[in-house]
Coordinates of C-alpha atoms in Angstrom, one line a residue:
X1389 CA 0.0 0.0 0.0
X1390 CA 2.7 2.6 1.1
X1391 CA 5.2 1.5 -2.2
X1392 CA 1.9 2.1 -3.8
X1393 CA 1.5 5.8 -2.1
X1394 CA 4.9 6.5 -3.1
X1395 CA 4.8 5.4 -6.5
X1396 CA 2.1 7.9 -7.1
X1397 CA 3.8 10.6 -5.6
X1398 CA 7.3 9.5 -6.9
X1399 CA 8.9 9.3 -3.7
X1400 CA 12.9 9.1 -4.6
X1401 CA 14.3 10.7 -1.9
X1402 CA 18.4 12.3 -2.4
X1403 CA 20.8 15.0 -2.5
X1404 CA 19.1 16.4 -5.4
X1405 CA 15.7 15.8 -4.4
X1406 CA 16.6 18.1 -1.5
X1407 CA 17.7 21.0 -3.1
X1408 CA 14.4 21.2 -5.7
X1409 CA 13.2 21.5 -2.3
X1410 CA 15.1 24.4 -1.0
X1411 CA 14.5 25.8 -4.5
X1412 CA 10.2 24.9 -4.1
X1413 CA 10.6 26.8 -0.9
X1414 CA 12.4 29.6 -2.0
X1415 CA 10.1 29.9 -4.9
X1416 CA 6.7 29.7 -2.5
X1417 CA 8.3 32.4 0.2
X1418 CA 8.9 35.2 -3.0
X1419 CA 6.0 34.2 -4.9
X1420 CA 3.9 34.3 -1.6
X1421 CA 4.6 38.1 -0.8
X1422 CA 2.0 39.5 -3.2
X1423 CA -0.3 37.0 -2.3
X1424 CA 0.1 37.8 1.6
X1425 CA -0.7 40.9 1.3
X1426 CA -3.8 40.5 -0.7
X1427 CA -5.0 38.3 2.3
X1428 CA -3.7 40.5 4.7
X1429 CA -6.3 43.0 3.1
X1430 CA -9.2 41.1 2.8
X1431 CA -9.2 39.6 6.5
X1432 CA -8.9 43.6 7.8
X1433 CA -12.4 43.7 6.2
X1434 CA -13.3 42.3 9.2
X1435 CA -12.5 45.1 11.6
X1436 CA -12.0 43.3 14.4
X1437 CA -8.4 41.7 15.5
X1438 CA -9.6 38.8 16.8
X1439 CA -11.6 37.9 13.7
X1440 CA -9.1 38.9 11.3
X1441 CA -6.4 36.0 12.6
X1442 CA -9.2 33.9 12.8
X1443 CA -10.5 34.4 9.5
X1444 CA -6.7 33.9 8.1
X1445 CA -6.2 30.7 10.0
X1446 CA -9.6 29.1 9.0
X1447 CA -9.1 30.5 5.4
X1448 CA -5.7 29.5 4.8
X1449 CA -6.7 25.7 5.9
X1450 CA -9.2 25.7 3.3
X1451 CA -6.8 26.9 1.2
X1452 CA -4.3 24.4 1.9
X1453 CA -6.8 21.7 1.0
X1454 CA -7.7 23.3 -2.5
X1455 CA -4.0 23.8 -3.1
X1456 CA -3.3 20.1 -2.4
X1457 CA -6.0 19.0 -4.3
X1458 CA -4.9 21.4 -7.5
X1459 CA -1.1 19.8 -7.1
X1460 CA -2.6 16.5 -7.5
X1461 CA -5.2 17.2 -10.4
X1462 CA -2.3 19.5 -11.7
X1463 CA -2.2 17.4 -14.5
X1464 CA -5.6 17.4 -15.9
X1465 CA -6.3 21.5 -14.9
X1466 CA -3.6 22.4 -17.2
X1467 CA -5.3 20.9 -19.5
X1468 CA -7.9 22.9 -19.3
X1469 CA -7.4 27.0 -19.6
X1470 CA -10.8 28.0 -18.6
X1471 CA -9.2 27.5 -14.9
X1472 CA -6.5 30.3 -15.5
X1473 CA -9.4 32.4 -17.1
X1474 CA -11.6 32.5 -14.4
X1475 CA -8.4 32.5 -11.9
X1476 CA -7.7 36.1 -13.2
X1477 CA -10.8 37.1 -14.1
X1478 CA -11.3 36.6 -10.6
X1479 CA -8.2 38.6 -8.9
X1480 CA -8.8 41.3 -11.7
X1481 CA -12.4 41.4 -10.6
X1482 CA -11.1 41.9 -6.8
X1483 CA -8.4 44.9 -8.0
X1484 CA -11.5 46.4 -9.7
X1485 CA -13.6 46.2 -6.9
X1486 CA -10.7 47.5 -4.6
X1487 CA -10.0 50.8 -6.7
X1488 CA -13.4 52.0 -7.5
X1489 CA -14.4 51.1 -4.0
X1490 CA -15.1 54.6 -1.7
X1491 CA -12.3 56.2 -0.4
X1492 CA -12.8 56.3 3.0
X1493 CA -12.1 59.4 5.8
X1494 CA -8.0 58.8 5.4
X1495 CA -8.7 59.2 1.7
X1496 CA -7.6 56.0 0.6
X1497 CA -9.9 53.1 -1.1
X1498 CA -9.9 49.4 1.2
X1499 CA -10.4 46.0 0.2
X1500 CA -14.1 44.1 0.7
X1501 CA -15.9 44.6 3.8
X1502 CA -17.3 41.7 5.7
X1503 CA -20.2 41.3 8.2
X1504 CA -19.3 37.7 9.3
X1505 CA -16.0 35.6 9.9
X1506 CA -18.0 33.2 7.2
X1507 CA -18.1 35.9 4.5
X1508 CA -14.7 36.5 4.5
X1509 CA -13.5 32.9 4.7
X1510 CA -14.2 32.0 1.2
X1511 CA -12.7 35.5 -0.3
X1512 CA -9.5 34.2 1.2
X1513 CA -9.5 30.7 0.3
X1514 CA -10.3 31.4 -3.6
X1515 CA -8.2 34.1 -3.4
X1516 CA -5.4 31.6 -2.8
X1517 CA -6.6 29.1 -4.8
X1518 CA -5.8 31.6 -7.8
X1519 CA -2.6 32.6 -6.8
X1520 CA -2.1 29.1 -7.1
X1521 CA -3.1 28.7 -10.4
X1522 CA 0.9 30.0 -11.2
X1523 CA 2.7 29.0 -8.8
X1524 CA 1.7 25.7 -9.2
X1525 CA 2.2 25.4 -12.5
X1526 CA 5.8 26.8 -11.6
X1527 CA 6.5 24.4 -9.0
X1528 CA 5.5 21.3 -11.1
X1529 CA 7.9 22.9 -14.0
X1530 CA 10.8 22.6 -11.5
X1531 CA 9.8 18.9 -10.3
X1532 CA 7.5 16.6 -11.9
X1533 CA 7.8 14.9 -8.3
X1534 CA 4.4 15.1 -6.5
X1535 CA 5.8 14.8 -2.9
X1536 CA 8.3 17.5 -3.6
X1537 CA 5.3 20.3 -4.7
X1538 CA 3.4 19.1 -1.7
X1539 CA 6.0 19.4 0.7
X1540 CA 7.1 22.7 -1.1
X1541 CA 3.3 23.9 -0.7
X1542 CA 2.7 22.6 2.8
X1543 CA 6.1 25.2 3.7
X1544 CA 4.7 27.8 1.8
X1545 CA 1.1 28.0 3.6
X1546 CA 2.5 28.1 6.7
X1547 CA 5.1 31.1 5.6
X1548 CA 2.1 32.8 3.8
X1549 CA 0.3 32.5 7.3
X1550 CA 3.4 33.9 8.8
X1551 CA 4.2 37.1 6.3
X1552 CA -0.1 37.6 5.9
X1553 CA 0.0 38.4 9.6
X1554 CA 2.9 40.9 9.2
X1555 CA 0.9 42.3 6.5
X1556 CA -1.8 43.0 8.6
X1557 CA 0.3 45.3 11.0
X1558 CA 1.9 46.9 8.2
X1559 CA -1.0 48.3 6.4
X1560 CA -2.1 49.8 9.5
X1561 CA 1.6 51.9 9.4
X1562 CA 2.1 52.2 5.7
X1563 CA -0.4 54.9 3.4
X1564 CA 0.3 52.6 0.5
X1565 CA 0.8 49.6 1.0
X1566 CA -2.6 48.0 0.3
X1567 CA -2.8 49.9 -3.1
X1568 CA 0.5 48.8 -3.8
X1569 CA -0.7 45.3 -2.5
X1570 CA -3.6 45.2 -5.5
X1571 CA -1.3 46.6 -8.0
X1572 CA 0.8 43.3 -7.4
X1573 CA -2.6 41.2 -7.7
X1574 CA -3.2 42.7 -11.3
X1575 CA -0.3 42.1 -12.2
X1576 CA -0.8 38.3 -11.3
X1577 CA -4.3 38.8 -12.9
X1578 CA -2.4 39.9 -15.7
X1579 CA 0.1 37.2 -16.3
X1580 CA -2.7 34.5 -16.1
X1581 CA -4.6 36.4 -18.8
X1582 CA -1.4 36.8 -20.6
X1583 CA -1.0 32.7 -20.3
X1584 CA -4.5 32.2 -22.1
X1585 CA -4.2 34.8 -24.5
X1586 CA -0.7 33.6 -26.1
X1587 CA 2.0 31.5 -23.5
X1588 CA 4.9 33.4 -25.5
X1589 CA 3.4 37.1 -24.3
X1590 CA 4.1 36.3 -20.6
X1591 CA 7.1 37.6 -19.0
X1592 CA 9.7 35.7 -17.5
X1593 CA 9.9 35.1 -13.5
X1594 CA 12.2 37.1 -12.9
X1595 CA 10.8 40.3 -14.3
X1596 CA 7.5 40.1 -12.4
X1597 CA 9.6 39.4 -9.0
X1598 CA 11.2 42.2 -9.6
X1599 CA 8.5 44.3 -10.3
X1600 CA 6.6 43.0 -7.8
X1601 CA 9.0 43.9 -5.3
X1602 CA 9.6 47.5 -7.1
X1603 CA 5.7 48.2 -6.3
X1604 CA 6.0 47.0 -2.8
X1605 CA 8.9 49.4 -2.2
X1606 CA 6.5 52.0 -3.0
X1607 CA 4.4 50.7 -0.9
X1608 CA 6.3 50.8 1.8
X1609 CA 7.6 54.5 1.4
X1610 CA 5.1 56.4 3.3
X1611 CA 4.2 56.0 7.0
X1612 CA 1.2 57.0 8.2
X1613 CA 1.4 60.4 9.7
X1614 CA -0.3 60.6 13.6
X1615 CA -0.9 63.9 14.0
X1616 CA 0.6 64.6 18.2
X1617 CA -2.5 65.8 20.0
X1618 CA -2.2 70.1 21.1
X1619 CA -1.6 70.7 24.2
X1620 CA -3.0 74.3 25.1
X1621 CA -0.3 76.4 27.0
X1622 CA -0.3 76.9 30.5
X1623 CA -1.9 80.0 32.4
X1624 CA 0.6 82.3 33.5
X1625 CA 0.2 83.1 37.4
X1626 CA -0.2 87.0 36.2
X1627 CA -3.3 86.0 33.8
X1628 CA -5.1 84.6 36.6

């Protein structure tokens, strides 16, 4: 039964087997950042602390079980480009509904607004899901072995969990972050498109990493400015 299991998953463990896995792992954790900060916005649609970490823990195990089960029907999905159509139809749809959302008193526009932790669950977990859509098809290009992507995606949920939950704190300190933050999502929304459109019209890794992380330096130039409260001057003993 086990030789079976690892037949399936082409279990060949070795020197080399080890460092596609550093290199999955690498790939999840740079990959992950425009993701985590998509998520990061989407739970503070919550408004409530508490409920935010909840709705990224819950969220991201759903998540975890949509992305196992897109590894292992990896195969057959890419068949298929309907998936990647709908996968950035989707994020496109959430950029969209992020920028011509009302700007708010700090005169800035926010992600979707939730009225229950089981709103915002699902926003979260399809959100993933097409992120997903390209870096799983990345991952399987590195290594066609199954237990290598898995292991490589089970890392990289928990460091999304991990960098989402930095996110959260950082958009509360940074004017521009969660613009910047959609403005990576598009350009994910983009590169799917670009997949469905014509393969040959989609830009190579290492340009979108780096303009990915281009955008999020402007998104982290700008604190938020807290304005020090007046304190009226004292009364003079004369003036009394």
């Amino acid at each position: 039964m086990l030789d079976q299991i690892f037949d399936y998953l082409n279990f060949h463990f070795s020197l080399e087997a080890l460092i596609v896995l550093v290199i999955l792992v690498l790939l999840e954790a740079l990959l992950s950042a425009d993701n985590a900060i998509a998520l990061a916005a989407i739970a503070k649609g919550l408004e409530d602390k508490e409920l935010e970490r909840k709705a990224l823990n819950f969220g991201l195990v759903v998540a975890y079980v949509l992305r196992i089960s897109l590894i292992l029907t990896a195969t057959w999905v890419q068949q298929f480009w309907q998936f990647e159509l709908l996968g950035a139809a989707y994020l496109l749809w959430l950029v969209f509904q992020h920028f011509t959302s009302e700007e708010t008193k700090d005169e800035h526009h926010h992600g979707p607004r939730f009225n229950s932790l089981l709103q915002a669950i699902p926003v979260i977990a399809f959100t993933d899901l097409a992120f997903s859509l390209d870096s799983v098809t990345t991952a399987i290009a590195v290594s066609q072995e199954k237990w290598l992507v898995l292991t490589g995606a089970t890392i990289g949920i928990i460091t999304l969990r991990f960098m989402a939950g930095l996110f959260i704190r950082w958009l509360d300190e940074y004017e521009n972050l969660e613009d910047a933050g959609y403005v990576t999502v598009a350009l994910v929304g983009l590169r799917l498109f670009l997949k469905v459109v014509n393969d040959s019209l989609v830009p190579p890794e290492w340009i979108m990493i780096t303009a990915i992380f281009l955008i999020l330096g402007w998104g982290f130039s700008k604190r938020v400015s807290t304005e020090l409260p007046q304190v009226e001057p004292e009364k003079s003993e004369a003036s009394k």
